[in-house]
Coordinates of C-alpha atoms and ligand atoms in Angstrom, one line a residue:
M1 CA 44.2 -27.0 -19.9
L2 CA 41.8 -25.8 -17.0
S3 CA 42.5 -22.8 -15.0
F4 CA 40.5 -21.2 -12.1
Q5 CA 40.7 -17.9 -11.1
R6 CA 39.9 -17.2 -7.4
I7 CA 37.9 -14.2 -6.7
P8 CA 39.3 -12.3 -3.8
A9 CA 37.0 -12.4 -0.7
A10 CA 37.7 -9.0 0.0
K11 CA 36.0 -8.1 -3.5
I12 CA 32.9 -10.2 -2.8
L13 CA 32.5 -8.8 0.8
S14 CA 32.5 -4.9 -0.4
G15 CA 30.2 -6.1 -3.3
L16 CA 27.9 -7.3 -0.7
I17 CA 27.9 -4.3 1.5
L18 CA 27.7 -2.2 -1.4
C19 CA 24.4 -4.2 -2.6
T20 CA 22.9 -4.2 0.9
T21 CA 23.5 -0.4 1.3
V22 CA 21.7 0.2 -1.8
F23 CA 18.9 -2.2 -1.1
L24 CA 18.3 -0.7 2.2
A25 CA 18.6 3.0 1.1
G26 CA 15.3 2.2 -0.9
C27 CA 13.6 1.3 2.6
A28 CA 13.8 5.0 3.6
G29 CA 10.7 7.2 3.6
S30 CA 7.7 6.8 2.3
P31 CA 6.2 4.4 1.7
S32 CA 8.8 2.3 3.9
P33 CA 7.2 -0.3 6.1
M34 CA 10.5 0.9 8.3
A35 CA 8.7 4.1 9.1
P36 CA 5.4 3.4 10.8
A37 CA 3.2 6.1 11.3
S38 CA 0.2 4.0 12.8
P39 CA 0.1 1.1 15.8
N40 CA -0.8 -1.9 13.8
A41 CA 2.2 -0.9 11.5
T42 CA 4.4 -0.3 14.3
T43 CA 3.3 -3.5 15.7
I44 CA 4.2 -5.2 12.4
Y45 CA 7.7 -3.1 12.2
N46 CA 8.4 -4.6 16.1
L47 CA 8.0 -8.0 14.9
T48 CA 10.0 -7.5 11.9
V49 CA 13.0 -6.4 14.1
I50 CA 12.6 -8.8 16.5
V51 CA 12.6 -11.6 14.0
F52 CA 15.6 -10.1 12.3
V53 CA 17.7 -9.7 15.1
I54 CA 17.0 -13.6 16.0
A55 CA 17.6 -14.7 12.5
A56 CA 20.8 -12.3 12.6
A57 CA 21.9 -14.2 15.6
V58 CA 21.1 -17.7 14.1
F59 CA 23.1 -16.7 10.9
I60 CA 26.4 -15.4 12.9
V61 CA 26.3 -18.3 15.2
V62 CA 26.1 -20.9 12.3
E63 CA 28.2 -19.3 9.9
G64 CA 30.5 -18.7 12.8
M65 CA 31.0 -22.3 13.4
L66 CA 31.2 -23.3 9.8
F67 CA 34.0 -20.7 9.1
F68 CA 35.7 -21.7 12.4
S69 CA 35.5 -25.5 11.1
V70 CA 36.7 -24.7 7.7
I71 CA 39.8 -22.8 9.3
R72 CA 40.3 -25.0 12.3
F73 CA 40.1 -28.3 10.5
S74 CA 41.7 -27.4 7.6
R75 CA 44.6 -29.8 6.1
K76 CA 47.3 -27.4 6.9
Q77 CA 45.8 -26.5 10.5
S78 CA 45.4 -30.2 11.6
P79 CA 46.7 -32.7 9.1
G80 CA 44.7 -36.2 8.9
E81 CA 41.2 -37.0 9.8
P82 CA 39.6 -34.8 12.7
E83 CA 37.9 -36.6 15.6
Q84 CA 34.4 -38.0 14.3
I85 CA 31.3 -37.0 16.8
E86 CA 28.8 -39.0 15.0
G87 CA 26.1 -40.2 17.1
N88 CA 27.0 -38.0 20.0
T89 CA 24.0 -37.6 22.4
K90 CA 24.9 -34.2 24.0
F91 CA 25.3 -32.8 20.7
E92 CA 22.2 -34.2 19.0
I93 CA 19.9 -32.9 21.8
A94 CA 21.5 -29.6 21.7
W95 CA 21.0 -29.2 18.2
T96 CA 17.4 -30.4 18.4
A97 CA 16.6 -28.3 21.0
A98 CA 18.3 -25.0 20.3
P99 CA 16.2 -24.5 17.2
A100 CA 13.1 -25.8 18.7
I101 CA 13.6 -23.2 21.3
V102 CA 14.2 -20.5 18.7
L103 CA 11.2 -21.1 16.6
L104 CA 9.0 -21.3 19.8
I105 CA 10.1 -17.9 20.8
V106 CA 9.6 -16.6 17.3
F107 CA 6.1 -18.7 17.2
F108 CA 5.0 -16.6 20.8
V109 CA 6.1 -13.3 19.4
S110 CA 4.2 -13.6 16.2
L111 CA 1.3 -15.2 18.2
Q112 CA 1.6 -11.9 20.3
A113 CA 1.4 -9.6 17.2
L114 CA -1.3 -11.6 15.1
F115 CA -4.3 -11.0 17.5
P116 CA -4.1 -6.9 17.8
L117 CA -3.8 -6.8 14.1
A118 CA -6.4 -9.1 13.1
S119 CA -8.9 -7.5 15.8
T120 CA -10.5 -4.1 14.6
P121 CA -10.3 -2.0 18.0
I122 CA -13.5 -0.9 17.9
T123 CA -17.0 -2.4 16.2
R124 CA -19.3 -1.0 13.6
T125 CA -21.3 0.5 16.6
G126 CA -18.5 2.5 18.3
K127 CA -18.2 0.2 21.2
T128 CA -14.5 -0.7 22.2
T129 CA -13.5 -4.3 21.8
G130 CA -10.0 -4.0 23.9
S131 CA -6.9 -2.5 23.3
G132 CA -4.1 -2.1 25.6
A133 CA -1.5 -4.5 23.7
L134 CA -1.3 -1.8 21.2
G135 CA -1.2 1.1 23.5
V136 CA -4.0 2.6 21.7
N137 CA -6.4 4.5 23.5
V138 CA -9.9 3.4 22.0
G139 CA -12.1 5.0 25.2
Q140 CA -12.4 8.7 23.4
T141 CA -11.3 8.2 20.1
E142 CA -12.9 9.3 17.3
T143 CA -13.8 6.7 14.7
L144 CA -14.1 6.7 10.8
Q145 CA -15.9 4.3 8.7
V146 CA -14.6 4.0 5.0
R147 CA -15.5 1.4 2.3
I148 CA -12.5 0.9 -0.1
I149 CA -13.6 -0.6 -3.2
A150 CA -10.7 -1.8 -5.7
H151 CA -11.4 -1.8 -9.5
Q152 CA -9.0 -2.5 -12.3
W153 CA -6.7 -0.4 -11.8
W154 CA -7.9 2.3 -9.3
W155 CA -9.1 2.9 -5.8
E156 CA -12.6 4.2 -4.7
F157 CA -13.1 5.3 -1.4
V158 CA -16.8 5.7 0.3
Y159 CA -17.6 7.6 3.5
P160 CA -21.1 6.2 3.8
D161 CA -21.9 8.6 7.0
L162 CA -20.6 11.6 5.3
K163 CA -21.9 10.6 1.8
I164 CA -18.8 11.3 0.2
T165 CA -17.3 9.4 -3.0
T166 CA -13.9 9.9 -4.1
A167 CA -10.9 8.1 -6.2
N168 CA -7.2 7.6 -5.4
E169 CA -7.0 9.9 -2.5
M170 CA -8.3 9.2 0.9
H171 CA -8.7 11.7 3.6
V172 CA -8.5 11.0 7.2
P173 CA -8.5 13.1 10.4
V174 CA -4.9 12.3 12.6
G175 CA -5.8 10.2 15.6
A176 CA -9.0 8.9 14.7
I177 CA -9.2 5.1 14.2
V178 CA -10.1 4.7 10.7
T179 CA -11.9 1.3 10.1
A180 CA -12.2 0.1 6.3
D181 CA -14.5 -2.5 4.7
L182 CA -12.3 -3.5 1.4
E183 CA -14.4 -4.6 -1.6
A184 CA -13.1 -5.8 -5.1
I185 CA -15.4 -5.6 -8.0
D186 CA -13.5 -7.4 -10.6
V187 CA -10.7 -9.4 -9.1
I188 CA -8.2 -10.0 -6.3
H189 CA -6.4 -7.1 -5.1
S190 CA -4.7 -6.1 -1.8
F191 CA -4.9 -2.8 0.0
W192 CA -1.6 -1.7 1.3
V193 CA -0.3 1.3 2.8
P194 CA 3.0 0.4 4.2
Q195 CA 3.6 2.9 6.7
L196 CA -0.2 2.7 8.1
A197 CA -1.0 -1.2 7.8
G198 CA 0.1 -4.7 6.7
K199 CA -1.5 -5.9 3.4
T200 CA -5.2 -7.0 3.4
D201 CA -6.5 -8.8 0.5
V202 CA -9.3 -7.4 -1.5
I203 CA -11.5 -10.5 -2.7
P204 CA -14.8 -10.0 -4.9
G205 CA -17.7 -11.4 -3.0
R206 CA -16.8 -11.0 0.5
V207 CA -15.9 -7.8 2.7
N208 CA -12.3 -8.2 4.5
Q209 CA -11.5 -5.4 6.9
T210 CA -8.4 -3.3 7.8
W211 CA -7.9 -0.4 10.1
F212 CA -5.3 2.2 11.2
Q213 CA -4.9 5.3 13.2
V214 CA -2.4 7.7 11.7
A215 CA -0.2 9.2 14.6
Q216 CA 0.8 12.7 12.6
P217 CA 0.0 14.6 9.5
G218 CA 1.2 13.5 6.4
T219 CA 0.7 12.0 3.0
F220 CA 1.2 8.0 2.8
R221 CA 1.3 6.4 -0.4
G222 CA -0.6 3.1 -0.8
Q223 CA -0.1 0.4 -3.8
C224 CA -2.2 -2.6 -4.6
A225 CA 0.1 -5.5 -3.4
E226 CA -1.7 -8.2 -5.3
F227 CA -1.0 -8.6 -9.1
C228 CA -4.3 -7.8 -10.6
G229 CA -3.5 -7.1 -14.5
I230 CA -1.5 -5.6 -16.7
Q231 CA -1.5 -2.1 -15.1
H232 CA -1.4 -3.6 -11.5
A233 CA 1.5 -1.5 -11.0
N234 CA 0.1 1.6 -11.8
M235 CA -2.9 1.2 -9.1
R236 CA -1.7 3.4 -6.6
F237 CA -3.4 5.8 -4.1
E238 CA -2.4 8.2 -1.3
V239 CA -4.0 8.4 2.2
V240 CA -3.8 12.3 3.1
A241 CA -3.8 12.6 7.2
E242 CA -4.6 16.1 8.3
S243 CA -5.8 17.9 11.4
Q244 CA -9.4 18.0 12.5
E245 CA -9.9 21.2 11.2
Q246 CA -8.5 20.7 8.1
F247 CA -10.2 17.4 7.7
Q248 CA -13.4 19.1 8.1
A249 CA -13.1 21.6 5.7
W250 CA -12.4 18.9 3.1
V251 CA -15.7 17.1 4.2
R252 CA -17.3 20.5 3.6
Q253 CA -15.9 21.1 0.4
Q254 CA -16.4 17.7 -0.9
Q255 CA -20.1 18.0 0.5
S256 CA -20.8 21.3 -0.6
A257 CA -23.4 22.3 -3.8
P258 CA -21.6 22.3 -7.3
T259 CA -20.9 25.9 -8.9
P260 CA -22.9 26.8 -11.9
K261 CA -20.4 26.6 -14.9
T262 CA -19.9 29.5 -17.4
G263 CA -17.6 29.8 -20.6
V264 CA -15.4 27.1 -21.7
A265 CA -16.1 25.2 -18.5
A266 CA -19.9 25.2 -19.6
K267 CA -19.4 24.1 -23.1
G268 CA -17.3 21.1 -21.6
E269 CA -19.9 20.2 -19.3
Q270 CA -22.4 20.0 -22.1
I271 CA -20.1 17.8 -24.3
F272 CA -19.6 15.5 -21.0
M273 CA -23.2 15.2 -20.1
S274 CA -23.9 14.3 -24.1
S275 CA -21.3 12.2 -24.9
A276 CA -19.9 8.6 -23.4
C277 CA -18.9 10.1 -20.3
I278 CA -21.5 9.7 -18.2
G279 CA -21.9 5.9 -19.0
C280 CA -19.2 5.4 -16.8
H281 CA -18.7 8.2 -14.8
T282 CA -20.8 9.9 -11.9
V283 CA -21.1 13.8 -11.1
D284 CA -23.5 14.1 -8.3
G285 CA -26.4 16.1 -8.9
T286 CA -26.4 15.6 -12.8
K287 CA -27.8 12.8 -15.0
A288 CA -24.0 11.8 -15.0
Q289 CA -24.5 8.2 -12.9
G290 CA -22.0 5.8 -14.4
K291 CA -20.0 3.4 -11.9
T292 CA -17.5 1.7 -14.2
G293 CA -14.9 4.7 -13.9
P294 CA -14.0 7.0 -10.9
N295 CA -16.5 9.5 -9.5
L296 CA -15.8 13.1 -10.8
T297 CA -17.9 15.1 -8.6
R298 CA -15.0 16.7 -7.0
F299 CA -12.3 15.8 -9.3
G300 CA -10.5 19.1 -10.0
G301 CA -9.7 19.0 -6.2
R302 CA -7.7 15.9 -6.2
R303 CA -4.2 15.6 -6.6
Y304 CA -3.6 12.7 -8.8
L305 CA -5.4 11.0 -11.6
A306 CA -5.5 7.7 -13.2
G307 CA -4.6 5.5 -10.4
A308 CA -2.3 8.3 -8.6
I309 CA 0.4 7.4 -11.3
M310 CA 0.3 11.2 -12.3
E311 CA -0.4 15.0 -11.0
N312 CA -3.9 16.4 -11.7
T313 CA -3.0 19.2 -13.8
S314 CA -4.6 20.4 -17.2
E315 CA -1.6 19.1 -19.4
N316 CA -1.9 15.5 -17.9
L317 CA -5.4 15.8 -18.1
A318 CA -5.6 16.8 -21.7
R319 CA -3.2 13.7 -22.4
W320 CA -5.4 11.3 -20.9
L321 CA -8.5 12.3 -22.4
A322 CA -6.4 12.5 -25.7
N323 CA -5.5 9.0 -25.5
P324 CA -6.2 6.8 -22.1
Q325 CA -4.6 3.8 -23.5
G326 CA -1.4 5.9 -24.4
V327 CA -0.8 7.0 -21.0
K328 CA -1.9 3.8 -19.5
P329 CA -2.2 1.4 -21.5
G330 CA -4.9 -1.6 -20.9
A331 CA -7.0 1.0 -18.6
L332 CA -10.5 0.4 -18.8
M333 CA -11.2 3.7 -20.7
P334 CA -11.5 3.8 -24.3
N335 CA -10.0 6.4 -26.8
L336 CA -13.0 8.9 -27.4
N337 CA -11.4 10.3 -30.1
L338 CA -12.0 13.7 -28.7
S339 CA -10.9 16.8 -30.8
Q340 CA -8.6 19.2 -29.5
D341 CA -11.3 21.7 -28.8
Q342 CA -13.6 19.5 -27.2
I343 CA -10.5 18.2 -24.8
N344 CA -9.8 21.9 -24.0
A345 CA -13.7 22.3 -23.1
L346 CA -13.6 19.0 -21.0
V347 CA -10.3 20.0 -19.0
A348 CA -12.0 23.4 -18.1
Y349 CA -15.0 21.9 -17.3
L350 CA -13.3 18.7 -15.1
E351 CA -10.8 21.1 -13.6
S352 CA -13.7 23.5 -12.1
L353 CA -15.5 20.5 -10.1
K354 CA -13.5 21.5 -6.9
Ligands
HEC1 C1 -16.0 2.8 -20.8 C2 -16.2 3.5 -19.5 C3 -15.6 4.9 -19.4 C4 -16.0 5.9 -20.5 C5 -16.9 6.2 -21.5 C6 -14.9 7.3 -20.0 N1 -14.3 6.8 -18.8 FE1 -13.2 8.1 -18.1 N2 -12.5 6.4 -16.8 C7 -12.7 5.5 -17.1 C8 -11.9 4.7 -16.3 C9 -12.2 2.8 -15.8 C10 -11.0 5.3 -15.3 C11 -10.1 5.0 -14.6 C12 -8.9 4.5 -15.2 C13 -7.6 3.8 -14.6 O1 -7.2 4.7 -13.5 O2 -7.4 2.7 -14.6 C14 -11.3 6.3 -16.0 C15 -10.5 7.7 -15.4 C16 -11.3 9.0 -16.0 C17 -10.2 10.3 -15.5 C18 -9.6 10.1 -14.2 C19 -10.3 10.4 -13.0 C20 -9.4 10.0 -11.5 O3 -9.9 10.3 -10.6 O4 -8.2 9.0 -11.5 C21 -11.0 11.2 -16.1 C22 -11.1 12.7 -15.7 C23 -12.0 10.5 -16.9 N3 -12.0 9.2 -16.9 C24 -12.7 11.3 -17.4 C25 -13.6 11.0 -18.7 C26 -14.3 11.7 -19.6 C27 -14.3 13.2 -19.7 C28 -15.1 10.9 -20.7 C29 -16.0 11.2 -21.9 C30 -15.2 12.1 -23.1 C31 -14.8 9.4 -20.0 N4 -13.7 9.8 -19.0 C32 -15.2 8.5 -20.6 C33 -13.8 4.6 -17.7 C34 -14.7 5.4 -18.8
CU2 CU1 -5.0 -4.2 -7.9

């Protein structure tokens, strides 16, 4: 015999509320698009809120009418067939016009957000090309040009004017308008710092652009947002927004001449310069000029390594050098079968590159 068990509505509702709470809790803090810290991210956030409110209103009205009908015209409430309204002209016009009006409103608010997002507020020459809509004052604002190059599975940041190349960590001064040229070496990636700007695809063979302007000091996590292979999820980075003075100090540190190595670090340098490392990595001012892997000129000063999946500590670095594939399977750095002595020396050398 068939038996039907009815799930109490209250249980479903409380379950739904719990799921929603857990889901929304995941949106708090960095890297949440719900906590924008740049004008274009704010434009996206505002649009999200407006569209959400409209969608919620539609949902409530439609579901409200549905529930009303289910209860009001149930057999218990009103036995017999309810009045039929098929072909009612007034209703036909109303339920055609109402969605059309709602969609038109959504269309126009989206359009209003689209143009300021698509246009960089300054051109490469530093000339202003309008602002206003975003409330950004581009007149006196400082600008910073960065080339962002996506690799499987790490990010390269090049500051052409400052002659700096780094990886997985992008420093910018608070308040400056940062314009970024996005390039890809291998496959399609997507540049995304949820708190700073919407996703922009990074496509081999063409240069896409994005921009942002960080409102307050802080670190903002970024993530590749287009599936690009086995380590796609571990293709992360961080934007460090700091005061003008701190940024200048960082620039000076990046540009300073390397210090001569002594002791274990000198031994590590010798191993580095005489092995396969130099075929893939660059250390400015040395014969290491490889381009396949991250530039290591100032590696010791970086907070993370290997696509910002772990902190740059001596232990993590040793783990990485001992077996890159064990740490990040599929990563494009081979296991070089280094001895423990070689690893220790390399760690001392690499961490001294500050
Ligand atoms: C075949 C090319 C290749 C060789 C050879 C190679 N590497 Fe790498 N290396 C890479 C790639 C690619 C990455 C980035 C991996 C990732 O994050 O997915 C990397 C990452 C690193 C990193 C982390 C850098 C960062 O900022 O995240 C260090 C340190 C490093 N390599 C050191 C070395 C040393 C030392 C050697 C020599 C013993 C070496 N590599 C040999 C390709 C290579
Ligand atoms: Cu990617």
